[in-house]
mmCIF file of C-alpha atoms in Angstrom:
data_model
loop_
_atom_site.group_PDB
_atom_site.id
_atom_site.type_symbol
_atom_site.label_atom_id
_atom_site.label_comp_id
_atom_site.label_asym_id
_atom_site.label_seq_id
_atom_site.Cartn_x
_atom_site.Cartn_y
_atom_site.Cartn_z
ATOM 1 C CA MET L 113 51.557 -0.828 -41.546
ATOM 2 C CA SER L 114 54.541 -1.830 -43.684
ATOM 3 C CA GLU L 115 53.883 -4.006 -46.729
ATOM 4 C CA LEU L 116 56.096 -6.743 -45.275
ATOM 5 C CA VAL L 117 53.993 -6.886 -42.109
ATOM 6 C CA ALA L 118 50.773 -6.681 -44.131
ATOM 7 C CA LEU L 119 51.808 -9.705 -46.180
ATOM 8 C CA GLY L 120 51.661 -12.040 -43.194
ATOM 9 C CA LYS L 121 51.932 -15.784 -43.736
ATOM 10 C CA ALA L 122 49.289 -16.158 -46.426
ATOM 11 C CA GLY L 123 50.422 -13.070 -48.300
ATOM 12 C CA ALA L 124 54.017 -14.271 -48.329
ATOM 13 C CA ALA L 125 52.901 -17.590 -49.840
ATOM 14 C CA ILE L 126 50.889 -15.768 -52.491
ATOM 15 C CA ARG L 127 53.759 -13.457 -53.352
ATOM 16 C CA LYS L 128 56.077 -16.483 -53.605
ATOM 17 C CA ALA L 129 53.729 -17.923 -56.234
ATOM 18 C CA ASN L 130 53.542 -14.564 -57.995
ATOM 19 C CA ALA L 131 57.352 -14.422 -58.093
ATOM 20 C CA GLU L 132 57.219 -17.729 -59.972
ATOM 21 C CA GLY L 133 55.150 -16.008 -62.644
ATOM 22 C CA ARG L 134 51.717 -17.310 -61.651
ATOM 23 C CA ALA L 135 48.763 -16.716 -59.412
ATOM 24 C CA ALA L 136 48.441 -18.655 -56.170
ATOM 25 C CA LEU L 137 45.764 -21.277 -55.591
ATOM 26 C CA VAL L 138 43.720 -21.053 -52.382
ATOM 27 C CA GLY L 139 41.647 -24.158 -51.671
ATOM 28 C CA TYR L 140 38.675 -24.317 -49.282
ATOM 29 C CA LEU L 141 37.088 -27.275 -47.519
ATOM 30 C CA PRO L 142 35.002 -27.370 -44.336
ATOM 31 C CA ALA L 143 36.374 -29.193 -41.307
ATOM 32 C CA GLY L 144 34.646 -32.396 -40.304
ATOM 33 C CA PHE L 145 33.179 -33.321 -43.687
ATOM 34 C CA PRO L 146 32.227 -35.994 -44.549
ATOM 35 C CA SER L 147 33.695 -37.092 -41.210
ATOM 36 C CA TYR L 148 36.411 -35.709 -38.979
ATOM 37 C CA ASP L 149 39.146 -38.058 -40.249
ATOM 38 C CA ASP L 150 38.066 -37.873 -43.897
ATOM 39 C CA GLY L 151 37.952 -34.085 -43.586
ATOM 40 C CA VAL L 152 41.561 -33.992 -42.413
ATOM 41 C CA ASP L 153 42.608 -36.315 -45.248
ATOM 42 C CA ALA L 154 40.743 -34.191 -47.798
ATOM 43 C CA ILE L 155 42.443 -30.990 -46.648
ATOM 44 C CA LYS L 156 45.818 -32.734 -46.847
ATOM 45 C CA ALA L 157 44.835 -33.684 -50.414
ATOM 46 C CA LEU L 158 44.591 -29.954 -51.187
ATOM 47 C CA VAL L 159 48.265 -29.676 -50.239
ATOM 48 C CA ASP L 160 49.186 -32.700 -52.336
ATOM 49 C CA GLY L 161 47.220 -31.237 -55.245
ATOM 50 C CA GLY L 162 49.225 -28.015 -55.273
ATOM 51 C CA CYS L 163 47.334 -25.451 -53.195
ATOM 52 C CA ASP L 164 49.488 -22.576 -51.956
ATOM 53 C CA VAL L 165 47.146 -21.521 -49.140
ATOM 54 C CA LEU L 166 44.492 -23.556 -47.308
ATOM 55 C CA GLU L 167 41.123 -22.252 -46.173
ATOM 56 C CA ILE L 168 39.326 -24.450 -43.634
ATOM 57 C CA GLY L 169 35.683 -23.727 -43.028
ATOM 58 C CA LEU L 170 34.322 -23.684 -39.480
ATOM 59 C CA PRO L 171 30.860 -25.276 -39.821
ATOM 60 C CA TYR L 172 28.111 -22.919 -38.696
ATOM 61 C CA SER L 173 24.374 -23.381 -38.274
ATOM 62 C CA ASP L 174 23.398 -20.222 -40.161
ATOM 63 C CA PRO L 175 25.776 -19.865 -43.120
ATOM 64 C CA VAL L 176 23.854 -17.083 -44.848
ATOM 65 C CA MET L 177 26.597 -16.238 -47.348
ATOM 66 C CA ASP L 178 27.285 -19.817 -48.464
ATOM 67 C CA GLY L 179 25.711 -21.612 -51.383
ATOM 68 C CA VAL L 180 23.858 -24.901 -51.151
ATOM 69 C CA THR L 181 26.913 -27.138 -51.592
ATOM 70 C CA ILE L 182 28.830 -25.640 -48.672
ATOM 71 C CA GLN L 183 25.647 -25.322 -46.586
ATOM 72 C CA ARG L 184 24.985 -29.040 -47.065
ATOM 73 C CA ALA L 185 28.538 -29.965 -46.060
ATOM 74 C CA ALA L 186 28.445 -27.703 -42.995
ATOM 75 C CA ALA L 187 25.133 -29.181 -41.888
ATOM 76 C CA ALA L 188 26.504 -32.704 -42.250
ATOM 77 C CA ALA L 189 29.623 -31.813 -40.243
ATOM 78 C CA LEU L 190 27.533 -30.306 -37.447
ATOM 79 C CA ALA L 191 25.209 -33.322 -37.435
ATOM 80 C CA GLY L 192 28.306 -35.487 -37.095
ATOM 81 C CA GLY L 193 29.256 -33.654 -33.928
ATOM 82 C CA VAL L 194 32.010 -31.359 -35.218
ATOM 83 C CA ARG L 195 32.543 -28.319 -33.019
ATOM 84 C CA THR L 196 35.050 -25.473 -32.772
ATOM 85 C CA ARG L 197 37.564 -27.596 -30.839
ATOM 86 C CA ASP L 198 37.502 -30.131 -33.697
ATOM 87 C CA VAL L 199 38.234 -27.377 -36.189
ATOM 88 C CA LEU L 200 41.241 -26.321 -34.124
ATOM 89 C CA SER L 201 42.530 -29.888 -33.965
ATOM 90 C CA THR L 202 42.040 -30.171 -37.739
ATOM 91 C CA VAL L 203 44.160 -27.050 -38.160
ATOM 92 C CA GLU L 204 46.817 -28.570 -35.913
ATOM 93 C CA LYS L 205 46.970 -31.809 -37.925
ATOM 94 C CA VAL L 206 47.083 -30.028 -41.269
ATOM 95 C CA ALA L 207 49.665 -27.463 -40.116
ATOM 96 C CA ALA L 208 51.883 -30.333 -38.961
ATOM 97 C CA TYR L 209 51.532 -31.977 -42.400
ATOM 98 C CA SER L 210 53.079 -29.142 -44.412
ATOM 99 C CA ASP L 211 54.213 -25.539 -44.265
ATOM 100 C CA VAL L 212 51.296 -24.337 -46.434
ATOM 101 C CA PRO L 213 49.570 -21.514 -44.489
ATOM 102 C CA VAL L 214 46.282 -22.605 -42.894
ATOM 103 C CA LEU L 215 43.488 -20.046 -42.646
ATOM 104 C CA VAL L 216 40.060 -20.601 -41.141
ATOM 105 C CA MET L 217 36.978 -19.086 -42.744
ATOM 106 C CA THR L 218 34.399 -18.475 -40.042
ATOM 107 C CA TYR L 219 31.332 -16.459 -39.301
ATOM 108 C CA TRP L 220 31.896 -14.247 -36.299
ATOM 109 C CA ASN L 221 29.435 -15.746 -33.826
ATOM 110 C CA PRO L 222 31.396 -18.977 -33.118
ATOM 111 C CA VAL L 223 34.574 -16.986 -32.391
ATOM 112 C CA GLU L 224 32.710 -14.622 -30.110
ATOM 113 C CA ARG L 225 31.102 -17.504 -28.227
ATOM 114 C CA TYR L 226 34.456 -19.279 -27.838
ATOM 115 C CA GLY L 227 36.084 -16.059 -26.621
ATOM 116 C CA VAL L 228 38.005 -13.839 -29.039
ATOM 117 C CA ASP L 229 41.310 -13.743 -27.148
ATOM 118 C CA ARG L 230 41.090 -17.429 -26.279
ATOM 119 C CA PHE L 231 40.296 -18.384 -29.876
ATOM 120 C CA ALA L 232 43.186 -16.328 -31.265
ATOM 121 C CA ALA L 233 45.629 -17.859 -28.790
ATOM 122 C CA ASP L 234 44.410 -21.444 -29.296
ATOM 123 C CA PHE L 235 44.307 -21.041 -33.071
ATOM 124 C CA ALA L 236 47.831 -19.631 -33.212
ATOM 125 C CA GLY L 237 48.984 -22.420 -30.897
ATOM 126 C CA ALA L 238 47.550 -24.969 -33.325
ATOM 127 C CA GLY L 239 49.649 -23.500 -36.139
ATOM 128 C CA GLY L 240 46.933 -21.444 -37.791
ATOM 129 C CA ALA L 241 47.911 -18.493 -39.968
ATOM 130 C CA GLY L 242 44.819 -16.297 -39.789
ATOM 131 C CA LEU L 243 41.083 -15.873 -40.248
ATOM 132 C CA ILE L 244 38.801 -14.959 -43.121
ATOM 133 C CA THR L 245 35.754 -13.311 -41.540
ATOM 134 C CA PRO L 246 33.009 -12.779 -44.145
ATOM 135 C CA ASP L 247 30.454 -11.183 -41.826
ATOM 136 C CA LEU L 248 32.854 -9.022 -39.802
ATOM 137 C CA ILE L 249 33.793 -5.616 -41.150
ATOM 138 C CA PRO L 250 36.928 -3.817 -39.927
ATOM 139 C CA ASP L 251 35.057 -0.931 -38.327
ATOM 140 C CA GLU L 252 33.285 -3.459 -36.074
ATOM 141 C CA GLY L 253 36.299 -5.731 -35.627
ATOM 142 C CA ALA L 254 38.518 -3.923 -33.110
ATOM 143 C CA GLU L 255 38.527 -6.834 -30.672
ATOM 144 C CA TRP L 256 39.535 -9.325 -33.351
ATOM 145 C CA ILE L 257 42.128 -7.007 -34.882
ATOM 146 C CA ALA L 258 43.788 -6.562 -31.475
ATOM 147 C CA ALA L 259 43.741 -10.303 -30.735
ATOM 148 C CA ALA L 260 45.067 -11.156 -34.192
ATOM 149 C CA ASP L 261 47.901 -8.658 -33.951
ATOM 150 C CA LYS L 262 48.813 -9.956 -30.498
ATOM 151 C CA ASN L 263 49.059 -13.516 -31.857
ATOM 152 C CA ASP L 264 50.689 -12.700 -35.218
ATOM 153 C CA LEU L 265 47.647 -13.803 -37.225
ATOM 154 C CA ASP L 266 46.478 -12.718 -40.662
ATOM 155 C CA LYS L 267 43.228 -10.735 -40.925
ATOM 156 C CA VAL L 268 41.444 -11.253 -44.247
ATOM 157 C CA PHE L 269 38.450 -8.999 -44.808
ATOM 158 C CA LEU L 270 36.156 -8.941 -47.836
ATOM 159 C CA VAL L 271 35.340 -6.378 -50.498
ATOM 160 C CA SER L 272 32.668 -6.699 -53.167
ATOM 161 C CA PRO L 273 31.678 -5.015 -56.423
ATOM 162 C CA SER L 274 29.329 -2.771 -54.424
ATOM 163 C CA SER L 275 32.122 -1.498 -52.128
ATOM 164 C CA THR L 276 32.857 2.197 -52.487
ATOM 165 C CA ASP L 277 36.434 3.346 -53.013
ATOM 166 C CA GLU L 278 36.376 4.702 -49.465
ATOM 167 C CA ARG L 279 35.245 1.325 -48.113
ATOM 168 C CA ILE L 280 37.899 -0.486 -50.136
ATOM 169 C CA ALA L 281 40.625 1.802 -48.778
ATOM 170 C CA MET L 282 39.469 1.306 -45.185
ATOM 171 C CA THR L 283 39.110 -2.463 -45.562
ATOM 172 C CA THR L 284 42.447 -3.051 -47.252
ATOM 173 C CA ALA L 285 44.219 -0.938 -44.624
ATOM 174 C CA ALA L 286 42.946 -3.362 -41.975
ATOM 175 C CA CYS L 287 43.888 -6.510 -43.884
ATOM 176 C CA ARG L 288 46.945 -8.628 -43.345
ATOM 177 C CA GLY L 289 47.641 -11.620 -45.582
ATOM 178 C CA PHE L 290 45.486 -10.711 -48.559
ATOM 179 C CA VAL L 291 42.269 -8.978 -49.511
ATOM 180 C CA TYR L 292 39.372 -11.261 -50.401
ATOM 181 C CA ALA L 293 37.564 -9.861 -53.450
ATOM 182 C CA THR L 294 34.167 -11.485 -53.871
ATOM 183 C CA ALA L 295 33.670 -11.638 -57.599
ATOM 184 C CA VAL L 296 29.880 -11.853 -57.570
ATOM 185 C CA MET L 297 27.054 -10.416 -55.557
ATOM 186 C CA GLY L 298 25.109 -12.811 -53.354
ATOM 187 C CA VAL L 299 25.887 -16.267 -51.970
ATOM 188 C CA THR L 300 28.855 -18.455 -52.813
ATOM 189 C CA GLY L 301 28.962 -21.402 -55.170
ATOM 190 C CA ALA L 302 30.499 -22.691 -58.390
ATOM 191 C CA ARG L 303 29.247 -20.995 -61.556
ATOM 192 C CA ASP L 304 29.375 -21.596 -65.289
ATOM 193 C CA LYS L 305 31.581 -18.539 -65.741
ATOM 194 C CA PRO L 306 33.252 -16.043 -63.409
ATOM 195 C CA SER L 307 31.615 -12.672 -62.952
ATOM 196 C CA ASP L 308 32.499 -9.831 -65.306
ATOM 197 C CA LEU L 309 32.716 -7.664 -62.187
ATOM 198 C CA ALA L 310 35.832 -9.441 -60.917
ATOM 199 C CA ALA L 311 38.564 -7.765 -62.976
ATOM 200 C CA PRO L 312 37.332 -4.185 -62.416
ATOM 201 C CA LEU L 313 37.025 -4.872 -58.682
ATOM 202 C CA VAL L 314 40.587 -6.209 -58.503
ATOM 203 C CA ALA L 315 41.851 -3.128 -60.344
ATOM 204 C CA ARG L 316 40.130 -0.884 -57.793
ATOM 205 C CA VAL L 317 41.577 -2.858 -54.887
ATOM 206 C CA LYS L 318 45.084 -2.813 -56.352
ATOM 207 C CA ALA L 319 44.842 0.955 -56.647
ATOM 208 C CA ALA L 320 44.312 1.079 -52.873
ATOM 209 C CA THR L 321 46.847 -1.456 -51.590
ATOM 210 C CA GLY L 322 50.071 -3.284 -52.310
ATOM 211 C CA ILE L 323 49.100 -6.509 -50.552
ATOM 212 C CA PRO L 324 47.786 -9.461 -52.588
ATOM 213 C CA VAL L 325 44.246 -9.664 -53.882
ATOM 214 C CA GLY L 326 42.497 -13.023 -54.066
ATOM 215 C CA VAL L 327 39.320 -13.617 -56.046
ATOM 216 C CA GLY L 328 36.708 -16.086 -54.883
ATOM 217 C CA LEU L 329 33.133 -17.118 -55.575
ATOM 218 C CA GLY L 330 32.395 -19.010 -58.742
ATOM 219 C CA ILE L 331 35.621 -20.745 -59.866
ATOM 220 C CA SER L 332 34.953 -24.392 -60.659
ATOM 221 C CA ASN L 333 37.507 -25.590 -63.219
ATOM 222 C CA ALA L 334 41.001 -25.037 -64.600
ATOM 223 C CA ASP L 335 39.869 -22.725 -67.399
ATOM 224 C CA GLN L 336 38.121 -20.418 -64.942
ATOM 225 C CA ALA L 337 41.145 -20.529 -62.631
ATOM 226 C CA ALA L 338 43.353 -19.538 -65.567
ATOM 227 C CA GLY L 339 41.038 -16.655 -66.389
ATOM 228 C CA VAL L 340 41.130 -15.304 -62.845
ATOM 229 C CA ALA L 341 44.895 -15.851 -62.644
ATOM 230 C CA ALA L 342 45.323 -13.407 -65.518
ATOM 231 C CA PHE L 343 44.386 -10.452 -63.285
ATOM 232 C CA ALA L 344 44.300 -11.580 -59.628
ATOM 233 C CA ASP L 345 47.123 -12.579 -57.302
ATOM 234 C CA ALA L 346 45.248 -15.650 -56.086
ATOM 235 C CA ALA L 347 42.323 -17.771 -57.236
ATOM 236 C CA ILE L 348 40.114 -19.034 -54.402
ATOM 237 C CA VAL L 349 38.081 -22.208 -54.935
ATOM 238 C CA GLY L 350 35.547 -23.652 -52.513
ATOM 239 C CA ALA L 351 32.243 -25.148 -53.630
ATOM 240 C CA ALA L 352 33.775 -27.067 -56.542
ATOM 241 C CA LEU L 353 36.247 -28.746 -54.181
ATOM 242 C CA VAL L 354 33.458 -29.621 -51.747
ATOM 243 C CA LYS L 355 31.543 -31.210 -54.628
ATOM 244 C CA ALA L 356 34.679 -33.119 -55.646
ATOM 245 C CA LEU L 357 34.933 -34.430 -52.084
ATOM 246 C CA GLU L 358 31.273 -35.485 -52.120
ATOM 247 C CA ASP L 359 31.703 -37.317 -55.407
ATOM 248 C CA GLY L 360 35.217 -38.733 -55.163
ATOM 249 C CA GLY L 361 36.546 -38.476 -51.640
ATOM 250 C CA PRO L 362 40.042 -37.150 -50.927
ATOM 251 C CA ALA L 363 41.277 -38.579 -54.237
ATOM 252 C CA GLY L 364 38.687 -36.483 -56.050
ATOM 253 C CA VAL L 365 39.836 -33.408 -54.163
ATOM 254 C CA ARG L 366 43.437 -34.001 -55.112
ATOM 255 C CA ALA L 367 42.542 -34.527 -58.779
ATOM 256 C CA LEU L 368 40.586 -31.270 -58.993
ATOM 257 C CA ALA L 369 43.265 -29.371 -57.055
ATOM 258 C CA GLU L 370 45.893 -30.623 -59.498
ATOM 259 C CA SER L 371 43.751 -29.439 -62.413
ATOM 260 C CA LEU L 372 43.172 -26.037 -60.824
ATOM 261 C CA SER L 373 46.894 -25.787 -60.052
ATOM 262 C CA GLU L 374 47.593 -26.327 -63.723
ATOM 263 C CA GLY L 375 45.080 -23.625 -64.540
ATOM 264 C CA VAL L 376 46.746 -20.915 -62.444
ATOM 265 C CA ARG L 377 50.072 -21.825 -64.080
ATOM 266 C CA ARG L 378 48.723 -21.712 -67.621
ATOM 267 C CA GLU L 379 49.265 -18.028 -68.392
ATOM 268 C CA PRO L 380 52.704 -16.707 -67.404
ATOM 269 C CA ARG L 381 52.547 -13.443 -65.456
ATOM 270 C CA SER L 382 55.191 -10.740 -65.656
ATOM 271 C CA ALA L 383 56.157 -8.403 -62.858
ATOM 272 C CA VAL L 384 53.959 -5.676 -64.369
ATOM 273 C CA ASP L 385 50.898 -7.890 -63.890
ATOM 274 C CA ARG L 386 51.305 -7.879 -60.125
#
């Protein structure tokens, strides 16, 4: 796979930010929370706040890798009646709002139940850029990889501090868009400080691939975003934005996104950093 193809839509947006001398900001919110319409408005607020890539969560009944904040939001969205078709229509509305790439983060079961080929086609038709699949590994993802390639979609797989070099090489070879480096072991959620394991993991991933590396799990404020931006191509923020939505609605989301956007711009990056 050529590096240009591997970049995909999300990777191109990240590299555009990197060319400006900064890391990209990837913002996550679940669809349908606190309601369908408010969820759409909140995701649009991520755009207005300066996010370079959007990550929309598909609410799932058994989110084993998510922390309590995202679990609570997903449960509320499901209780409100949000289903996969509502996630796709959210993607369509957000994609029509701006040219910021829209990814969906989803556990694999909802895609499988919807139909892999059908989901890929409907998602691409809605303007989606690709999927982040936290519980699907490349060696078990042949059906998704084929459907994604057929529909020109990004495939973002995860690596963690426990990944072997062999696993990192295999995973990054299957990625398109960027590689998602989980900076801590365990479930997601904002933390007082990012993991010390993040920078060494990014260095290992960069030794295996030329496509961007994003770091998620634990970033909650501008200072932490600035710290991650010093060594990663993208800073990924989720739980803190969900909490901002709970506390302050879409306006709260925009305010935090603006602060995080300032954080990733704080330390200029040279070409040798990338």
